[in-house]
Coordinates of C-alpha atoms and ligand atoms in Angstrom, one line a residue:
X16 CA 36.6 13.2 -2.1
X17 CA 33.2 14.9 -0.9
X18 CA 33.1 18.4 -0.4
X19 CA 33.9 19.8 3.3
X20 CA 31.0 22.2 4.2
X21 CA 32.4 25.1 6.3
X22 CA 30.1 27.9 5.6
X23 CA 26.7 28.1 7.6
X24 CA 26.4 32.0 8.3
X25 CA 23.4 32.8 6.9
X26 CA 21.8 29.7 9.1
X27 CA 23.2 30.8 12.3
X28 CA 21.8 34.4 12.0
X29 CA 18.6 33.0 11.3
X30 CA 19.0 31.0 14.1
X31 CA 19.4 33.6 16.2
X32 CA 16.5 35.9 14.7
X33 CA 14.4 32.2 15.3
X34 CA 15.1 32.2 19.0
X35 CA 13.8 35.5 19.1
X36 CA 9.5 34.6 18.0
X37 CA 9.9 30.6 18.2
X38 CA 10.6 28.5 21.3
X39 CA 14.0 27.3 21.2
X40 CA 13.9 28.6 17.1
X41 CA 12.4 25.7 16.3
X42 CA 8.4 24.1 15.6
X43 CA 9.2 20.5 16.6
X44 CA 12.6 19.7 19.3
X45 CA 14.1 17.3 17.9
X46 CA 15.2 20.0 14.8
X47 CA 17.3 22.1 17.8
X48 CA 19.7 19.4 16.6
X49 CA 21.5 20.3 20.1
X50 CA 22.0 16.6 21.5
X51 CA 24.0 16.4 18.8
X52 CA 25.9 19.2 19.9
X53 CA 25.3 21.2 16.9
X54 CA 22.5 23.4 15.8
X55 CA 19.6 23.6 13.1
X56 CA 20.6 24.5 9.4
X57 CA 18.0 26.1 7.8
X58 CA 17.0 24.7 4.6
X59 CA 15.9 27.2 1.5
X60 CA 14.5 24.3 -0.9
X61 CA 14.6 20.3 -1.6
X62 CA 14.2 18.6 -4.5
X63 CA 14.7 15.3 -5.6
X64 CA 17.1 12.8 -2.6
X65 CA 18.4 16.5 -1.9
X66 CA 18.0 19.6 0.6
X67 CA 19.5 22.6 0.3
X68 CA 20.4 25.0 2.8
X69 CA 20.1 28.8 3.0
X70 CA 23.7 29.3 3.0
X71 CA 23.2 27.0 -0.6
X72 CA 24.8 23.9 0.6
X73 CA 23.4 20.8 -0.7
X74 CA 22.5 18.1 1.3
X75 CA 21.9 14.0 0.5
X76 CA 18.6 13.6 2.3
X77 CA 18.3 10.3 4.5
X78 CA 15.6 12.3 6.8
X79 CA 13.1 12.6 4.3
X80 CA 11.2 15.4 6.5
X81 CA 10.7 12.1 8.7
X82 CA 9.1 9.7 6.3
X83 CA 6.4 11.8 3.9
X84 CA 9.4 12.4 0.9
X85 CA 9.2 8.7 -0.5
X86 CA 9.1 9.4 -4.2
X87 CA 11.8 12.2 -3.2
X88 CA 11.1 16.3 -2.5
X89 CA 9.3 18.1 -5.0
X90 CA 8.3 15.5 -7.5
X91 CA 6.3 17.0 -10.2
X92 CA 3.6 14.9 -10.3
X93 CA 2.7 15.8 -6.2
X94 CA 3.9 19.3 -7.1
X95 CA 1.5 19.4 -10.2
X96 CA -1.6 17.7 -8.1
X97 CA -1.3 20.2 -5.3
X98 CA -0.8 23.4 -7.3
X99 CA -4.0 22.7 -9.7
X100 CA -5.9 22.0 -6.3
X101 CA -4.7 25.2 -4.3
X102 CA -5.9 27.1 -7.6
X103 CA -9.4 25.8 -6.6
X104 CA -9.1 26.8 -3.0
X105 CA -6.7 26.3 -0.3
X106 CA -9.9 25.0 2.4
X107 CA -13.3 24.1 2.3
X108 CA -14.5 23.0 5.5
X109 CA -16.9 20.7 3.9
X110 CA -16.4 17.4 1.9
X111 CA -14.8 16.9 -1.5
X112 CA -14.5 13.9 -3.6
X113 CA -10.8 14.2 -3.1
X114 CA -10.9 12.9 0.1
X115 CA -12.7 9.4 -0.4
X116 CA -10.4 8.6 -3.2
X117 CA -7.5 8.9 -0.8
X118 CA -9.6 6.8 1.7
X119 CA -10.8 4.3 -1.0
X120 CA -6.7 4.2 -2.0
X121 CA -6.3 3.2 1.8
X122 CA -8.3 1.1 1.8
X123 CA -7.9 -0.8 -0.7
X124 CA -4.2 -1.7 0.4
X125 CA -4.8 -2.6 4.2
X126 CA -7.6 -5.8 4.9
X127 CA -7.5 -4.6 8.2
X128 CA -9.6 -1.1 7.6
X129 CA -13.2 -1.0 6.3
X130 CA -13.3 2.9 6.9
X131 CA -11.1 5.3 8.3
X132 CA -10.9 9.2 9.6
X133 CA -8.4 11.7 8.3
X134 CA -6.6 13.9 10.8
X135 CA -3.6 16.4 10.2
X136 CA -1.3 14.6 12.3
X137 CA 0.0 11.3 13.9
X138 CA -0.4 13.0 17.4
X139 CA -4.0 13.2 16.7
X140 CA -4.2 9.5 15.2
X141 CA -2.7 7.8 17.7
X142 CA -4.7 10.0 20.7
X143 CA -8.0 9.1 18.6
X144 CA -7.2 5.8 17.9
X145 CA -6.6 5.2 22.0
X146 CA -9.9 7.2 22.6
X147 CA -11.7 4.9 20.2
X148 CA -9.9 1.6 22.0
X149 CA -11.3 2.9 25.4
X150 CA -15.1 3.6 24.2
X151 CA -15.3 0.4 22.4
X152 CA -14.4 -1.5 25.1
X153 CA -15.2 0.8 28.3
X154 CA -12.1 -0.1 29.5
X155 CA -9.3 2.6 30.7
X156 CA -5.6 1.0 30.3
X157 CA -3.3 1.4 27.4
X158 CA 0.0 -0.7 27.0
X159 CA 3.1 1.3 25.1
X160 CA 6.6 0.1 24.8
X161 CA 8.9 2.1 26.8
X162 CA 11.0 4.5 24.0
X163 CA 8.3 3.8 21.5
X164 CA 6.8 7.2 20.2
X165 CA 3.2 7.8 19.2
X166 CA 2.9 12.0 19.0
X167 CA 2.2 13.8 22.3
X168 CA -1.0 13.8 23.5
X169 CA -1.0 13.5 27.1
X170 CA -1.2 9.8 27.8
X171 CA 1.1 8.7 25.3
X172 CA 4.3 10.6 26.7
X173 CA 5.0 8.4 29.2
X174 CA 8.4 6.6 28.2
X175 CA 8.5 7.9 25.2
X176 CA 10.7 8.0 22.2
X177 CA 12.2 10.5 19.6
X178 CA 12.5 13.9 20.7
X179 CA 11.5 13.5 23.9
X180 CA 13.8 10.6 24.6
X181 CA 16.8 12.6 22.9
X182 CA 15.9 14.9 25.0
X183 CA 16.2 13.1 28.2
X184 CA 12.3 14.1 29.3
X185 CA 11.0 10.6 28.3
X186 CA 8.4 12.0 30.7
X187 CA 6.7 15.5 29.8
X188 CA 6.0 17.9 32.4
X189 CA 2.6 18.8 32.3
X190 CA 1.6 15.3 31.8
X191 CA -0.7 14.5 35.5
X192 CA 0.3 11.6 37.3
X193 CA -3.4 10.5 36.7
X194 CA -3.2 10.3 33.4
X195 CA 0.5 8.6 33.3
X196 CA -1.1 5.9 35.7
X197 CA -3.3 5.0 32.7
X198 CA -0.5 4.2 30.7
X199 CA 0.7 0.6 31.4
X200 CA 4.4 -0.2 30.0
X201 CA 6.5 -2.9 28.8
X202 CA 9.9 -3.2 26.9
X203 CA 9.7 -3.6 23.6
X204 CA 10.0 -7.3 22.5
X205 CA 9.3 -7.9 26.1
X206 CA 6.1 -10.9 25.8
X207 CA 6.3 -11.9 29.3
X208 CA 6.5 -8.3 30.8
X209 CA 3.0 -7.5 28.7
X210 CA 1.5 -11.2 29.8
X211 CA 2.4 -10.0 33.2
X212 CA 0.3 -6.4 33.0
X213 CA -2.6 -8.5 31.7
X214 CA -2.1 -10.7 34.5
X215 CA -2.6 -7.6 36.5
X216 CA -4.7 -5.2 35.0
X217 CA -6.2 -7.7 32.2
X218 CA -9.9 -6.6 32.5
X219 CA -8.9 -3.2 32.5
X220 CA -6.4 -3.2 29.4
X221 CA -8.3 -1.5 27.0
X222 CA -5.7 -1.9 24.0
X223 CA -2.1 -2.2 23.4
X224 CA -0.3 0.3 21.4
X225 CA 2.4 -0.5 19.3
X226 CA 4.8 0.4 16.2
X227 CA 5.4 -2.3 14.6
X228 CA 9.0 -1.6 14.1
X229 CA 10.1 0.7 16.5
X230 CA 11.6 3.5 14.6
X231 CA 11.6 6.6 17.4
X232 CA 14.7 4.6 19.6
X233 CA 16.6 3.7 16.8
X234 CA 15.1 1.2 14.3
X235 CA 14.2 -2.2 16.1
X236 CA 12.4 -4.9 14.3
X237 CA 9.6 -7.3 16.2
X238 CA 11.4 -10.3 17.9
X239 CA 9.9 -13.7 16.0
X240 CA 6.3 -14.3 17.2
X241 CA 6.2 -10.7 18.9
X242 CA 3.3 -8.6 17.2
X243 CA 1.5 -12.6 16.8
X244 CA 1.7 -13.0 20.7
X245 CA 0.0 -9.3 21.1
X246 CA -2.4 -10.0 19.0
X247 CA -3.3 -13.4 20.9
X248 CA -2.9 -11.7 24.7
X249 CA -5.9 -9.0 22.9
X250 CA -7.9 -11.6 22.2
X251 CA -7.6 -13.5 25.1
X252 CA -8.3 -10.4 27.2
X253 CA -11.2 -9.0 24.8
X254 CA -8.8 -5.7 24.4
X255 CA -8.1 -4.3 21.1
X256 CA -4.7 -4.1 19.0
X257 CA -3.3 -0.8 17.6
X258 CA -0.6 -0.4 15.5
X259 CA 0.8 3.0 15.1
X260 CA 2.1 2.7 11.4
X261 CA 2.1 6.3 11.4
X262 CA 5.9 5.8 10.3
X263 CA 5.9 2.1 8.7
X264 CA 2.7 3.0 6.5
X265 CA 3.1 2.8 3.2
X266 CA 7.1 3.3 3.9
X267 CA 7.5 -0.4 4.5
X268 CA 5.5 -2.3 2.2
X269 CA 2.4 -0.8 0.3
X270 CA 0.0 -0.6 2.7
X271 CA 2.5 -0.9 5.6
X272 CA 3.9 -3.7 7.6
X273 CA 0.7 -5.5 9.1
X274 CA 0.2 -6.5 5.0
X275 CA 4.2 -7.4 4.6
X276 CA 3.6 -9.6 7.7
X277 CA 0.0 -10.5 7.4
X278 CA -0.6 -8.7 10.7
X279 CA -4.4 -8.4 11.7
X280 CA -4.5 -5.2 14.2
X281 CA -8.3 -3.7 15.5
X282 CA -7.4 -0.4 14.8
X283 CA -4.3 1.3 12.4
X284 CA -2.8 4.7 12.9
X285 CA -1.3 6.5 9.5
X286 CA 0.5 9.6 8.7
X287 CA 3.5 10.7 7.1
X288 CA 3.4 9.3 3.6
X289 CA -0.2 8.9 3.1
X290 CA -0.1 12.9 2.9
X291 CA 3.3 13.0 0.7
X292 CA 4.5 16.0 2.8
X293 CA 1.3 17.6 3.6
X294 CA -0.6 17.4 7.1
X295 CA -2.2 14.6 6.7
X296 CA -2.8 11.4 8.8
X297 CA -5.8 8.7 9.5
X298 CA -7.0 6.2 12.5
X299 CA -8.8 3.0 10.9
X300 CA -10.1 0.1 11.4
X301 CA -13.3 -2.3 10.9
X302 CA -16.6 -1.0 10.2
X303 CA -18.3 -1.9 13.7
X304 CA -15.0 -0.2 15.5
X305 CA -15.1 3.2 13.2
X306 CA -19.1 3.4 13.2
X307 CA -18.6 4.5 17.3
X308 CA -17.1 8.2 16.0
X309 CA -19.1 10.8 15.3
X310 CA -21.2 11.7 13.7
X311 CA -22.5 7.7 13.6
X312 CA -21.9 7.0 17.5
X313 CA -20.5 8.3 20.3
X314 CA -16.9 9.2 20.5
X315 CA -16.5 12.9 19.7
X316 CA -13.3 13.2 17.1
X317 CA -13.4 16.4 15.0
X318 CA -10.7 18.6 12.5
X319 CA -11.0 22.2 10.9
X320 CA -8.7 21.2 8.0
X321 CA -8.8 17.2 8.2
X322 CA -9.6 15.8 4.6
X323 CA -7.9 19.0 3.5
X324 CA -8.4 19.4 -0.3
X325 CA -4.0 19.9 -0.2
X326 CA -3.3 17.1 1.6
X327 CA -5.7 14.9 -0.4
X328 CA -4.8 15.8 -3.5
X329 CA -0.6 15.4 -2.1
X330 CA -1.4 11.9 -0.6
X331 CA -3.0 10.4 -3.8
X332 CA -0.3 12.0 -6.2
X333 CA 2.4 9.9 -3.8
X334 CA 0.3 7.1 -3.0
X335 CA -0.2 6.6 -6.9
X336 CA 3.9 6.7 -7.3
X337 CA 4.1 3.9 -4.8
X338 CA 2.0 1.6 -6.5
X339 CA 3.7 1.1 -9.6
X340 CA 4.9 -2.4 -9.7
X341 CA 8.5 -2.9 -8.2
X342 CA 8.7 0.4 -6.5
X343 CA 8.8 -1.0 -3.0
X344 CA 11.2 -3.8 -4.3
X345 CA 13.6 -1.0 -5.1
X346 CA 13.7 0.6 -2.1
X347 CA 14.3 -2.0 -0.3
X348 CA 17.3 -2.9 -1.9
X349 CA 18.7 0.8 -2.0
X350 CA 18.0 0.6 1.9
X351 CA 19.7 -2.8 2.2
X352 CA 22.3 -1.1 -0.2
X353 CA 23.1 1.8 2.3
X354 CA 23.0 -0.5 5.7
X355 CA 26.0 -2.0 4.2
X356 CA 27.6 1.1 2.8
X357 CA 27.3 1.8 6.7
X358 CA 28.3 -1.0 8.2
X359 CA 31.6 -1.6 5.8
X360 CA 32.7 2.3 5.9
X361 CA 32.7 1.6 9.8
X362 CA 33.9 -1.7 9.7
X363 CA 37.0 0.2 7.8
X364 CA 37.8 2.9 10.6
X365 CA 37.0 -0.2 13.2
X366 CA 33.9 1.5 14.2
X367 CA 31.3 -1.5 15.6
X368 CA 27.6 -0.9 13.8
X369 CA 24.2 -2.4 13.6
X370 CA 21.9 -1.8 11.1
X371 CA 18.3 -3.0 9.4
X372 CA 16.2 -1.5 7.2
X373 CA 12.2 -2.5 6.1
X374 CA 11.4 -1.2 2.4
X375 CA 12.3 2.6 2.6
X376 CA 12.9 3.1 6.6
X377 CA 16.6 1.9 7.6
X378 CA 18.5 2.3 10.7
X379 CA 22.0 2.2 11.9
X380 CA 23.0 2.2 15.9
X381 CA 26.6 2.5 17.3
X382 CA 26.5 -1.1 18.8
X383 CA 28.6 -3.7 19.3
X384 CA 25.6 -6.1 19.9
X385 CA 22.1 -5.9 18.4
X386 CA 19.5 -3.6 20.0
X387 CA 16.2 -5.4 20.4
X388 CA 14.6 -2.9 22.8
X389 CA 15.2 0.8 24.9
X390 CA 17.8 0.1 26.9
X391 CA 19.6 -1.9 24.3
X392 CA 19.3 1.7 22.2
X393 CA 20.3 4.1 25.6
X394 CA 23.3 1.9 25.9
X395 CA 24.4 2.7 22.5
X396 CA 27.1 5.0 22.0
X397 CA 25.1 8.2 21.2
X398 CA 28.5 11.0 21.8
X399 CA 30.1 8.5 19.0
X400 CA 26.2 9.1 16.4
X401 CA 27.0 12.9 17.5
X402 CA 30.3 13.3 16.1
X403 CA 29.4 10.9 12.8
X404 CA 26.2 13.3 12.3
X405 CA 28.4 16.4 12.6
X406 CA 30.9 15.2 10.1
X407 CA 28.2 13.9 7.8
X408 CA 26.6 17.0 7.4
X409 CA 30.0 18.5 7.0
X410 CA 30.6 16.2 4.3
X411 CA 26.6 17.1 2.4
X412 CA 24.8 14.0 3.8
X413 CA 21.3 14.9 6.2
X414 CA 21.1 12.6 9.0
X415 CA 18.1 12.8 11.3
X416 CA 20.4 14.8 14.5
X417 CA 19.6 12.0 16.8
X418 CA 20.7 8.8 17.5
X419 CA 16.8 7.9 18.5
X420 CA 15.7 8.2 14.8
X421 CA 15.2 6.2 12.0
X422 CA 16.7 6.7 8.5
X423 CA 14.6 7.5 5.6
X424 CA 15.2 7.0 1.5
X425 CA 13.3 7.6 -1.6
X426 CA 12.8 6.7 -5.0
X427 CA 14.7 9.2 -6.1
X428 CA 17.9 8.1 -4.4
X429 CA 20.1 7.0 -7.4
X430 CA 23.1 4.9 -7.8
X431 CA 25.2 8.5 -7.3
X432 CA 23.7 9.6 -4.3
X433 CA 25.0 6.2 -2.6
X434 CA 28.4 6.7 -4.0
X435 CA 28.2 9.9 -2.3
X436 CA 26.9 8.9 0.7
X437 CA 29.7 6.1 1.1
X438 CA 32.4 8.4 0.4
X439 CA 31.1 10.7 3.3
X440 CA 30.8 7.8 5.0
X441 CA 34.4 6.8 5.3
X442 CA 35.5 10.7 5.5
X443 CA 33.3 10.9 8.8
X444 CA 34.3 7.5 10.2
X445 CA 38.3 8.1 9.7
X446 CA 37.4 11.6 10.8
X447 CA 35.7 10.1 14.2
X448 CA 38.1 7.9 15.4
X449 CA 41.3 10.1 15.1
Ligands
LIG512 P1 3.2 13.8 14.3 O1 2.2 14.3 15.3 O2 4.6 14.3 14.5 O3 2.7 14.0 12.9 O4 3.3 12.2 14.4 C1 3.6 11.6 15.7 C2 4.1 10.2 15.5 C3 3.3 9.1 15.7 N1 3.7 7.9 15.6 C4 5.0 7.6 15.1 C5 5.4 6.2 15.0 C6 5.9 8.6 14.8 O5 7.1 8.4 14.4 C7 5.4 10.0 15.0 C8 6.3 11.2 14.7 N2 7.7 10.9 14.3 C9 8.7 11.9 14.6 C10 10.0 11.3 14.1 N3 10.4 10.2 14.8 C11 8.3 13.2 14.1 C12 9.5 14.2 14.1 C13 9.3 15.3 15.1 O6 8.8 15.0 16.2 O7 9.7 16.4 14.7

């Protein structure tokens, strides 16, 4: 029988000294944790599958600080690489050979990049990576997937996902309605409702935009022939393809899911894991594409601490765990594992679930059908995920506090940790439907 948690004290006073300096007492919205009715825990340390709160609860971690903790938190070989680089200097503002070995690592593992640029985010990857699309082809349109999420530059939050979905602002003030009007959008899964905006606006598309599982409304594979039939509508129309693997790089396959699926985008969009938990992401592509960025041509893209010496040294001490042979072979059957541990504790309190999973990303929806695109994941039954994430945490297991999110394991996830996680499980699903 997994331990209750009852004692958060020291989080909720922090909380409230938070509110004080930090908008809402948190750096990114979707940690306010209040649409599911509860509020953020503040975490002290992690290590291993675990977190650990202030208040020293621990925590099964299935959030992963969103993707980055794939070889699990504090592993000491990425603990080792960055502590010997930060004794060399934090930042250099110049190059190091640090950061072509994490390029060359790159790569090496996606066909689809000749050369890449390293940002600090996937907000900036995804806003260069459209910037790039529009000065290759002069062109002005972008197509998005209504409730995918690619960061928050301007033209991006139009129908987007994550936070700003679970936060019903799908929308973001501030965001002109000339820029929104440059953003062209389509349901996910939807083929005939992007042939129809190239039937429109076809020789003004400059690029679709696309994760290639949707994993900021839920987790949503590509229907059959989906990401093929994008691909063929770019071509036809001379636009380019992007895929925002920001999430699925190097989480779903090594390399990401364009090499599980032999998918050929123009330009790729990385983050997360490639920097192992340090700010670290990259835009990519083929040589003629990348050779228009500065300094060789003219789009403008630029970073005080991109290529950081850190983050370089993080992303090749994770990216070199993830290439041992059978690592992502594991973690795809601990995340097929813990879809059914899911789906049967649910099935036992007569809960109806859905759930997938790709390598190391997993997700679970409160659904009696399947959920192949937005509204399919706003008709789910989200006050149900509330009251499941409350009485998981309750019970030690870290869920991502919103019903938008997508589920994240490690290596480091053992046998245990899924007992564990299945007895919380059943606690929380008996516990819901009382
Ligand atoms: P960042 O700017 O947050 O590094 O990356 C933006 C981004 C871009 N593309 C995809 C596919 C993403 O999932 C993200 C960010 N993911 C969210 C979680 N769904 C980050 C968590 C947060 O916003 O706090």
């Amino acid at each position: 029988m997994p331990k209750v948690i009852v004692n958060r004290t020291l989080s909720e006073a922090a909380f409230k000294l938070a509110q004080r300096v930090l908008v809402g007492g948190v750096n990114s919205p979707v940690r306010a944790a209040s649409a599911v009715g509860g509020q953020p825990v503040f975490l002290d340390r992690a290590q291993g599958p675990f977190v650990y709160d202030i208040d020293g609860n621990e925590y099964v971690d299935l959030v992963g600080s969103w993707g980055p903790a794939i070889v699990g938190h504090a592993h000491p070989v990425v603990v080792e690489a960055v502590q010997a680089t930060a004794s060399k200097g934090l930042s250099f503002g110049a190059c190091c050979p640090l950061e072509t070995e994490l390029a060359q690592i790159i790569v090496s593992a996606i066909p689809s990049i000749d050369v890449l640029r390293f940002v600090n985010s996937g907000t900036e990857a995804t806003m260069s990576a459209v910037r790039l699309c529009r000065a290759a082809t002069g062109r002005s349109k972008i197509v998005k997937f209504l409730g995918c999420y690619h960061g928050h530059s301007d033209g991006l939050l139009v129908a987007a996902g994550s936070g700003a979905t679970t936060f019903g602002i799908p929308d973001s003030a501030g965001v002109t309605r000339e820029i929104a009007e440059l953003t062209l959008l389509a349901p996910f899964n939807d083929l005939p409702a992007v042939q129809q905006l190239f039937d429109l606006h076809g020789s003004d598309i400059a690029g679709i935009l696309v994760e290639p599982i949707a994993g900021n409304m839920g987790y949503i594979e590509p229907a059959q022939g989906f990401l093929d039939g994008l691909r063929q509508l770019c071509d036809r129309h001379s636009s380019l393809l992007i895929f925002d693997e920001v999430m699925t790089g190097f989480r779903t396959a090594w390399g990401g899911y364009q090499v599980l699926v032999n998918a050929r985008p123009d330009i790729t969009c990385l983050g997360k894991v490639i920097g192992g938990g340090m700010p670290v992401a990259a835009y990519g592509a083929r040589r003629e594409l990348m050779e228009l960025v500065s300094p060789l041509g003219p789009m403008y893209q630029a970073g005080t601490l991109s290529g950081n010496p850190l983050g370089m040294a993080s992303g090749i001490a994770t990216l070199n765990l993830c290439k041992k042979p059978g690592f992502y072979d594991s973690l795809q059957a601990s995340a097929s594992q813990l879809v059914e541990v899911f789906i049967s504790a649910a099935d036992s309190a007569g809960v109806s679930l859905q759930g997938g999973s790709c390598g190391g990303m997993l997700g679970i929806a409160f659904s009696s059908t399947e959920v192949h695109d937005y509204s399919d994941a706003q008709a789910c039954d989200h006050q149900l995920f509330a009251s499941f994430y409350r009485a998981m945490l309750d019970h030690g297991v870290w869920l991502p506090p919103s019903g938008y999110e997508a589920l994240f394991i490690s290596s480091a996830h053992d046998q245990e940790c899924m007992e564990r996680i299945g007895a919380a499980a059943r606690e929380s699903f008996a516990a819901i439907v009382k």
